[in-house]
Short mmCIF file of C-alpha atoms in Angstrom, two decimals:
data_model
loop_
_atom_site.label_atom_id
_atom_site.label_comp_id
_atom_site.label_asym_id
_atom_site.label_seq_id
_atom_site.Cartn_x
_atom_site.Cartn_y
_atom_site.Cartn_z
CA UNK A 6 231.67 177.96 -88.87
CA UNK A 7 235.35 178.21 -89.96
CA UNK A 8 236.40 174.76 -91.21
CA UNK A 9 240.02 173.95 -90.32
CA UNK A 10 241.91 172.31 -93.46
CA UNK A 11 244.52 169.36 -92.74
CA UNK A 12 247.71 169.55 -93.74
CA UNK A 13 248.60 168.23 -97.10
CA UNK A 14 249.92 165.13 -98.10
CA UNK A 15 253.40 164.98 -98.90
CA UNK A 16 255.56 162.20 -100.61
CA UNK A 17 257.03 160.18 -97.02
CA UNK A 18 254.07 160.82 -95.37
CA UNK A 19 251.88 158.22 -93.69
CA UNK A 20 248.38 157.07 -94.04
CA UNK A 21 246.40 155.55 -91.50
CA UNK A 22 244.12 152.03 -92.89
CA UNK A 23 241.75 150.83 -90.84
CA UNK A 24 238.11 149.15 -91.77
CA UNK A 25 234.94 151.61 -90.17
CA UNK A 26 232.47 149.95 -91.97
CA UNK A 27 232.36 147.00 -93.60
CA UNK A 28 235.34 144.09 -93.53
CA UNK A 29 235.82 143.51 -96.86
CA UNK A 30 240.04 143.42 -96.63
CA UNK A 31 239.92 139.81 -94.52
CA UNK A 32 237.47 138.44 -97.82
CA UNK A 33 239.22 139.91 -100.57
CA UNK A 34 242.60 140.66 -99.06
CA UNK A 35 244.35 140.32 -102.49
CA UNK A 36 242.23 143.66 -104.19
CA UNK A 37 242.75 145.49 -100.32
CA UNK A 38 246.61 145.05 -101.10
CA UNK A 39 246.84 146.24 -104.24
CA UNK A 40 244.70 149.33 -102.91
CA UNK A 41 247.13 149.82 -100.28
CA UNK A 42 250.30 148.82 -102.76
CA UNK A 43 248.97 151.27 -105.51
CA UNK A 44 249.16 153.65 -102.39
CA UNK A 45 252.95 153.95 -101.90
CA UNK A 46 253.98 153.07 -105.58
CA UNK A 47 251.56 156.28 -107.21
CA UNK A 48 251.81 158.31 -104.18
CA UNK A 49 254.98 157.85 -102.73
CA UNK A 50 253.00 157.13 -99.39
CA UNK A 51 253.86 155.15 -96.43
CA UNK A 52 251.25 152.75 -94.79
CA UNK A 53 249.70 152.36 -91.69
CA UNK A 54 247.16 149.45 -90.78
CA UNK A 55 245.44 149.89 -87.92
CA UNK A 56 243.83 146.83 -86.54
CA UNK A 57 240.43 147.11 -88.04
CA UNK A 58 241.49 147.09 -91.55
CA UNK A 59 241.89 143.35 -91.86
CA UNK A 60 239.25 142.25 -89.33
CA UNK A 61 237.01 139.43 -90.21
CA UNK A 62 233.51 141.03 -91.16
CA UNK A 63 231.56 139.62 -88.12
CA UNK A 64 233.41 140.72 -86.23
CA UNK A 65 233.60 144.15 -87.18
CA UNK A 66 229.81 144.12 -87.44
CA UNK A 67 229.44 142.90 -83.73
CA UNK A 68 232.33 145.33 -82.40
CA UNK A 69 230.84 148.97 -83.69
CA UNK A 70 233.33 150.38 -80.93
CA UNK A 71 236.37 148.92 -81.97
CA UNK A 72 236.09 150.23 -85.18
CA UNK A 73 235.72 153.96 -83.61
CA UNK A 74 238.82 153.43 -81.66
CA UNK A 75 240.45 152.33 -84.50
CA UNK A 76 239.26 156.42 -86.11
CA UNK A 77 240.15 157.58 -82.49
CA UNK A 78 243.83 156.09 -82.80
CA UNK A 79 244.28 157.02 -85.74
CA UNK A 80 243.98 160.64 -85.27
CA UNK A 81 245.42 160.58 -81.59
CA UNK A 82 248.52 158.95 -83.50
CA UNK A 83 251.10 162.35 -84.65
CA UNK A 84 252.76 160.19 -86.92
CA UNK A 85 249.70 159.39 -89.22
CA UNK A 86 249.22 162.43 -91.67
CA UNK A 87 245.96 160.76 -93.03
CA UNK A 88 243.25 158.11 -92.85
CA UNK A 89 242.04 156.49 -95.75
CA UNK A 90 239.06 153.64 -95.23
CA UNK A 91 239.23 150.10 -96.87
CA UNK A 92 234.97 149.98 -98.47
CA UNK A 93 232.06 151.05 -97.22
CA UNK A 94 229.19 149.30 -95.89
CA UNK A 95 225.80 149.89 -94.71
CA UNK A 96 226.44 150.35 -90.71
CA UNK A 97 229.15 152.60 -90.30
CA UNK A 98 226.83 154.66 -88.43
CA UNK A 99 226.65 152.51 -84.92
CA UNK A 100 230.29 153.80 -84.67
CA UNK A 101 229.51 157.62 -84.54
CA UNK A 102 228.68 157.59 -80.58
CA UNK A 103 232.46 155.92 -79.51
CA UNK A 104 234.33 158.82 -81.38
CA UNK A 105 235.89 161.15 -79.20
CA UNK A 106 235.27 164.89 -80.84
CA UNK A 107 238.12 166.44 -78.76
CA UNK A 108 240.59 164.02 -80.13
CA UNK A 109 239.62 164.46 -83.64
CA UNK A 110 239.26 168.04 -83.66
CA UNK A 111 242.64 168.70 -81.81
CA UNK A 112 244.53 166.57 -84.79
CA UNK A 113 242.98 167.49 -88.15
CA UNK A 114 244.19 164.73 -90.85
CA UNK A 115 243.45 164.47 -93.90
CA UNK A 116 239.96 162.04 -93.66
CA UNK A 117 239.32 160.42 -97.19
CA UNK A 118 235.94 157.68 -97.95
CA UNK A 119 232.58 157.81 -99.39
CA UNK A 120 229.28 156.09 -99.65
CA UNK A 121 228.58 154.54 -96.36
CA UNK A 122 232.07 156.20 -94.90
CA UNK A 123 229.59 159.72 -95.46
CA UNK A 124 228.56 158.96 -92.03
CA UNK A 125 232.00 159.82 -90.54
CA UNK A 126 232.92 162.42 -93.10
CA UNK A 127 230.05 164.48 -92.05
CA UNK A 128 230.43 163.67 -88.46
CA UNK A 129 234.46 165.19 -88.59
CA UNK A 130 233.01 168.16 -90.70
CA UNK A 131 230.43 168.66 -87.86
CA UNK A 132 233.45 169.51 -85.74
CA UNK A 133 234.82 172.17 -87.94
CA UNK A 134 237.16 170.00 -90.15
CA UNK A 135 237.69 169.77 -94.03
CA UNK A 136 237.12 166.27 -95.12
CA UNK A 137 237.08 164.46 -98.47
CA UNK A 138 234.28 162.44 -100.41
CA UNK A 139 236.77 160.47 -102.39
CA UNK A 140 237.94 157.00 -103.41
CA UNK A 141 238.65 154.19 -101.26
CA UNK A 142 241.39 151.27 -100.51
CA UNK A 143 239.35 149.09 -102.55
CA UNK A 144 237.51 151.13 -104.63
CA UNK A 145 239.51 153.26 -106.47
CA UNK A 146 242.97 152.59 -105.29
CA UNK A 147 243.00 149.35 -106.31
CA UNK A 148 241.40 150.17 -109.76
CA UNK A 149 243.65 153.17 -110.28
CA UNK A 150 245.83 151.26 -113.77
CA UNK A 151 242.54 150.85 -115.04
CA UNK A 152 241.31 154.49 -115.56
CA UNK A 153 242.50 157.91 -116.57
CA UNK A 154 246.33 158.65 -115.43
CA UNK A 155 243.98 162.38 -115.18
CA UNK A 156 242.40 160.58 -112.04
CA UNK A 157 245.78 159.93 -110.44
CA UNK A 158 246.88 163.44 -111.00
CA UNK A 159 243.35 164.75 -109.48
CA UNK A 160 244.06 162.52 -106.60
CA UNK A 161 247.48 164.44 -106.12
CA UNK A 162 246.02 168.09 -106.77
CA UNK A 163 243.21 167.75 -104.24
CA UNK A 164 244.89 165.68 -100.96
CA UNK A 165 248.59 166.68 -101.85
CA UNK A 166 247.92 170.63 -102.76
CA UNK A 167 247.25 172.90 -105.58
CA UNK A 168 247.71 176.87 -106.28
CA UNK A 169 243.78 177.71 -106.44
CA UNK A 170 241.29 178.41 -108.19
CA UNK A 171 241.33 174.73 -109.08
CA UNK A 172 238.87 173.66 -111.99
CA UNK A 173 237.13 170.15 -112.35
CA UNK A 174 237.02 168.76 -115.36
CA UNK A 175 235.36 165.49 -117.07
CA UNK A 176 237.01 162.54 -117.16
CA UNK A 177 237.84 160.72 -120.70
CA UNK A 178 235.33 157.72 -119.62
CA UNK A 179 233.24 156.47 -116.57
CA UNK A 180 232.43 152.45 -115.31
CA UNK A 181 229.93 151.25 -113.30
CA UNK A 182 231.58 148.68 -110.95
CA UNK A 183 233.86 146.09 -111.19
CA UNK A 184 234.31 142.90 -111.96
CA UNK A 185 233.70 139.72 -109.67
CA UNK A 186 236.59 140.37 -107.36
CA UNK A 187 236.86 136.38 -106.78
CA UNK A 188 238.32 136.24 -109.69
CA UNK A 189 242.09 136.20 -110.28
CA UNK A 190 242.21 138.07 -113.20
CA UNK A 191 239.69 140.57 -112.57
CA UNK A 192 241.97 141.85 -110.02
CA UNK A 193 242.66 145.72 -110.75
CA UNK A 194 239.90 145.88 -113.28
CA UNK A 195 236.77 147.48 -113.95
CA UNK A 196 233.64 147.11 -115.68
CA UNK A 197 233.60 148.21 -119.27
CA UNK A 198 234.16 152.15 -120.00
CA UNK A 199 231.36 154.33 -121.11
CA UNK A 200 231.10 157.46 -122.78
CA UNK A 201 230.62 161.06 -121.03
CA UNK A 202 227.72 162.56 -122.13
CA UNK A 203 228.34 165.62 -119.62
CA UNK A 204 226.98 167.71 -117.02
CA UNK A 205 223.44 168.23 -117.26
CA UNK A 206 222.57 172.44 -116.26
CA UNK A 207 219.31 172.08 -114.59
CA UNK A 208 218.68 175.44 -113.63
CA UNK A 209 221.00 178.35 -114.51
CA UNK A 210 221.32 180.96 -111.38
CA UNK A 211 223.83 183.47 -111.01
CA UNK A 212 227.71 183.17 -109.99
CA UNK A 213 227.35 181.39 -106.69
CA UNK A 214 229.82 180.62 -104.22
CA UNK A 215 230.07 178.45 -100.94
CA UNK A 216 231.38 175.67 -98.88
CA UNK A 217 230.86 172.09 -99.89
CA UNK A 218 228.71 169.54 -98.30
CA UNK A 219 227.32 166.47 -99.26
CA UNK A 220 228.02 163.07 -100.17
CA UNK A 221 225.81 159.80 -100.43
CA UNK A 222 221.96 160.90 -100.31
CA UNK A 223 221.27 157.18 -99.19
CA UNK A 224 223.14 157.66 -96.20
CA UNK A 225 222.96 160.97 -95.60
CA UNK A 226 218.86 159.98 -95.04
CA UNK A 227 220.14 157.75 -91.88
CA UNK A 228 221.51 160.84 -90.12
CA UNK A 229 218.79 162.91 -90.44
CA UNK A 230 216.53 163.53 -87.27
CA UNK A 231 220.19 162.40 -85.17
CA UNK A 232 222.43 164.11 -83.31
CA UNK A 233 224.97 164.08 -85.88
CA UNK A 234 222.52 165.97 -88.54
CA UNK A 235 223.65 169.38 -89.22
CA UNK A 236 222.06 172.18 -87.30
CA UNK A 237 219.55 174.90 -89.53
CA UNK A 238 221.94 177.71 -89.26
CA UNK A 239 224.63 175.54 -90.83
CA UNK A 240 223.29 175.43 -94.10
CA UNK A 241 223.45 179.45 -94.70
CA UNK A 242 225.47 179.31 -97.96
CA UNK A 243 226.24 176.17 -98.65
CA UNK A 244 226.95 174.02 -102.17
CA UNK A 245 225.42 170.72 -101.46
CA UNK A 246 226.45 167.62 -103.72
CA UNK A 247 224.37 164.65 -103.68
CA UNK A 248 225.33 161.08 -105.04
CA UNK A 249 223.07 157.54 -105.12
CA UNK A 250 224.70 154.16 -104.08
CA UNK A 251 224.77 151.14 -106.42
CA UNK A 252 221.65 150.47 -104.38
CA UNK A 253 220.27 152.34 -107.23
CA UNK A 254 217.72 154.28 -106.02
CA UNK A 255 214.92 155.05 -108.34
CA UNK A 256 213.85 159.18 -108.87
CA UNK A 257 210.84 158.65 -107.02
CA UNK A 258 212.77 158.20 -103.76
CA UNK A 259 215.20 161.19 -104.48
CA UNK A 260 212.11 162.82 -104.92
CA UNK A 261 211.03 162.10 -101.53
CA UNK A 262 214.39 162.57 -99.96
CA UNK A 263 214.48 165.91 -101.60
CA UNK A 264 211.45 167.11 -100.46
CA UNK A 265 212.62 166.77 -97.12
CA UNK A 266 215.17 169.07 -97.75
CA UNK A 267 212.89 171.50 -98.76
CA UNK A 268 211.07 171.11 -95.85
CA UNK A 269 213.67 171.80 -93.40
CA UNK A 270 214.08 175.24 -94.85
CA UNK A 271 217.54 174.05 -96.86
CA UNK A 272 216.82 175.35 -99.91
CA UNK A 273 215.92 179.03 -99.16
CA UNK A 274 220.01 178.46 -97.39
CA UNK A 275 221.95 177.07 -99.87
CA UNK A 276 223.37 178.68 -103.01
CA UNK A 277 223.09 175.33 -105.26
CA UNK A 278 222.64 171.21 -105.44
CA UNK A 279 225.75 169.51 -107.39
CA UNK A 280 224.52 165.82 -108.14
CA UNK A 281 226.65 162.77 -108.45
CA UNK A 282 226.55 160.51 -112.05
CA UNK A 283 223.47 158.03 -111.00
CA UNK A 284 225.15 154.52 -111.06
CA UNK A 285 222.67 151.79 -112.61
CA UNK A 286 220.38 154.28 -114.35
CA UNK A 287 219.08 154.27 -117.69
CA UNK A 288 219.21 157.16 -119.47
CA UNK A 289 215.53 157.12 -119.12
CA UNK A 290 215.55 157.23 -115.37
CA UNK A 291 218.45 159.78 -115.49
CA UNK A 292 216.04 162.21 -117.39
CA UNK A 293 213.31 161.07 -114.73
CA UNK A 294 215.52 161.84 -112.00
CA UNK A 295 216.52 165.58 -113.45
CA UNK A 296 212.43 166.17 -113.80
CA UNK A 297 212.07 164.80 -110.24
CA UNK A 298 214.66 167.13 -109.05
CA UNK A 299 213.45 170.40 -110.74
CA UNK A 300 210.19 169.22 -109.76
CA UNK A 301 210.38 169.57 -105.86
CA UNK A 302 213.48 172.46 -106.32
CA UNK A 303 211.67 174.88 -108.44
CA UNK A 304 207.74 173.48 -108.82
CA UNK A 305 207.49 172.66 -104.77
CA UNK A 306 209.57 174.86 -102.99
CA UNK A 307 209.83 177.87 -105.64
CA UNK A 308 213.54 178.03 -105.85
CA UNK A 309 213.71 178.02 -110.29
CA UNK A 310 216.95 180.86 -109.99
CA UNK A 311 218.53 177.81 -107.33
CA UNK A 312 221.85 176.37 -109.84
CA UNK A 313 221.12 172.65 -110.21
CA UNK A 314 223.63 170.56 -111.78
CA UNK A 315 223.78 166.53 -112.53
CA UNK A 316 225.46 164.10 -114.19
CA UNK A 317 228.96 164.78 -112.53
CA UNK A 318 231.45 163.00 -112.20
CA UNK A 319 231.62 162.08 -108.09
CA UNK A 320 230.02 159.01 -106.40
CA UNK A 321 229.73 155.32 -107.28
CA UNK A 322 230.92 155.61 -110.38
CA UNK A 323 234.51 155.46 -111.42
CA UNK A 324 236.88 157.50 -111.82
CA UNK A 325 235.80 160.37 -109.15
CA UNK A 326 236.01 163.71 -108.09
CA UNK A 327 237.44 164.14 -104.50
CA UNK A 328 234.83 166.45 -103.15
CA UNK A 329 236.11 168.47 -100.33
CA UNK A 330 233.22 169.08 -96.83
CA UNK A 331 233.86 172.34 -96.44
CA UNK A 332 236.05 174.41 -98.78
CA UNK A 333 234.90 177.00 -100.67
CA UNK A 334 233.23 176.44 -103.87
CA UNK A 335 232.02 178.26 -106.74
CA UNK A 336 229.46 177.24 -109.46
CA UNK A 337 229.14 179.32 -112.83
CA UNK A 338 225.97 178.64 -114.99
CA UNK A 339 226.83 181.21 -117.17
CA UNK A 340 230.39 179.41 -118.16
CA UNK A 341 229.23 175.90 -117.49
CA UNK A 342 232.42 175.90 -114.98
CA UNK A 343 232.34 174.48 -110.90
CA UNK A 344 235.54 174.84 -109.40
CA UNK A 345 237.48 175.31 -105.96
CA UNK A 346 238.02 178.94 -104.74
CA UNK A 347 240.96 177.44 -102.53
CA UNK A 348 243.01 174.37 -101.84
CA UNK A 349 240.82 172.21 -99.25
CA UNK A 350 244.67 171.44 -97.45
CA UNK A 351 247.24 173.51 -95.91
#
């Protein structure tokens, strides 16, 4: 499959808001604004809300189709240049059956969300677009003062455009969360900085190279056995990255979830596993969960040369890589380097 890249943000441009998961904007409207005001004053951005994005939870919960026609708008729409969700959730996957492929695929836009929002990243990769594991209105955007002015400037090499190769590179510090968002002057913040201890080089395998696809393992389990799972012959060659939600899943269940990788044939496809910094781990389970993984990679399904790497900096944890579903990827053990082979927008 040839993946179609989006066109590249631009300073003017506008961005499409809207709510497909969970309706966190209409109970903490005053963190969604400064997500959406951190938007035009970093970005240079216009916004767009679509009517989802400030919908009262319920009834965004009872209305699965409304928020699909908000995606389905939003794409239809030739003056929105991209579409950026609010949060995540837990559900976003009832909306998956009210998208309309044709409309998406004819209008490629530059799709940006992750944890729960994996389901409809994967589902507009499944068509043949580029899409974007990345930060959200209000998670992310909103905390942007608060970390690395790096993280702004990855934000604008990934969705705005960059001469390739480009090469990711550790942030200064990480946090786990954020403070109670009731509270006035928590607003912007996050949860105390800790240090980087690195990626963690699992297994080293030769120079690989592939397209990107992944995002959270927790929801990418809910797809799996659907419609919306990807075929076997799509994993020939691919990089997969993997990332666990502040759910906090322990090794044992990666383990599991892993192995049914491994049974599907995905390993002996793929050229490497990139995984996510584990949000809520102790370094104890961390090690637990790199055993766990070279335990079903290399011990179960007798892939030791596979490259495994962990510890990076993409998931729930913040600041984040923007991971890009399909653009080309290459991962070099022997130079401890991952970077992108090409710029993920046109």
């Amino acid at each position: 499959m040839k993946f179609v890249k989006p066109p590249g943000l631009k300073e003017g441009d506008t961005v499409a808001v809207l709510s497909p998961s969970r309706g966190l904007p209409s109970r903490y409207p005053q963190v969604y604004e400064l997500g959406l005001r951190n938007l035009e004053a970093k970005f240079g951005l216009e916004v767009k809300e679509f009517p989802t994005a400030r919908e009262d939870k319920d009834v965004l919960y009872n209305n699965p189709g409304m928020r699909a026609e908000d995606v389905n708008a939003a794409f239809r729409d030739k003056a929105v240049n991209g579409v950026i969700a609010s949060i995540g959730g837990d559900e976003s996957i009832r909306i998956l059956p009210y998208l309309d492929p044709k409309i998406i695929r004819a209008n490629p836009k530059v799709l940006v969300g992750f944890s729960d929002i994996t389901t409809l990243t994967t589902y507009v990769n499944q068509l043949g677009l580029v899409t974007f594991n990345g930060p959200m209105i209000m998670a992310g955007f909103s905390q942007i003062d608060s970390l690395p002015t790096a993280f702004t400037e990855h934000i604008r090499q990934i969705l705005f455009g960059s001469e390739p190769p480009y090469e990711y590179a550790t942030f200064d510090f990480y946090s786990e969360g954020y403070p109670e968002w009731a509270e006035e002057e928590n607003l912007g913040r996050v949860n105390p900085p800790k240090m980087i201890s690195g990626w963690n080089w699992l297994q080293d395998g030769s120079l690989v190279r592939g397209e990107l696809f992944g995002g959270c393992a927790d929801v990418l389990e809910w797809l799996k056995g659907t419609e919306f799972w990807p075929r076997s012959d799509f994993w020939q060659g691919k990089i997969l990255f993997l990332e666990t939600s502040e759910e906090v899943p322990g090794p044992l269940r990666v383990k599991r979830w892993l192995r049914n990788y491994g049974i599907q044939g995905v390993f002996e496809k793929i050229g490497g596993i990139l995984f996510g910094r584990a949000r809520g781990y102790t370094d104890a389970q961390k090690s637990e969960l790199d055993e766990a993984i070279v335990s079903v990679v290399a011990g179960e399904f007798g892939k030791p040369e596979l490259p495994v790497v962990t510890n990076m900096d993409f998931g729930h944890t913040d600041p984040q890589f923007i991971m890009p579903l399909g653009a080309r990827a290459e991962i070099d053990s022997k130079n401890r380097r991952f970077r992108l082979l090409e710029s993920p927008v046109e």
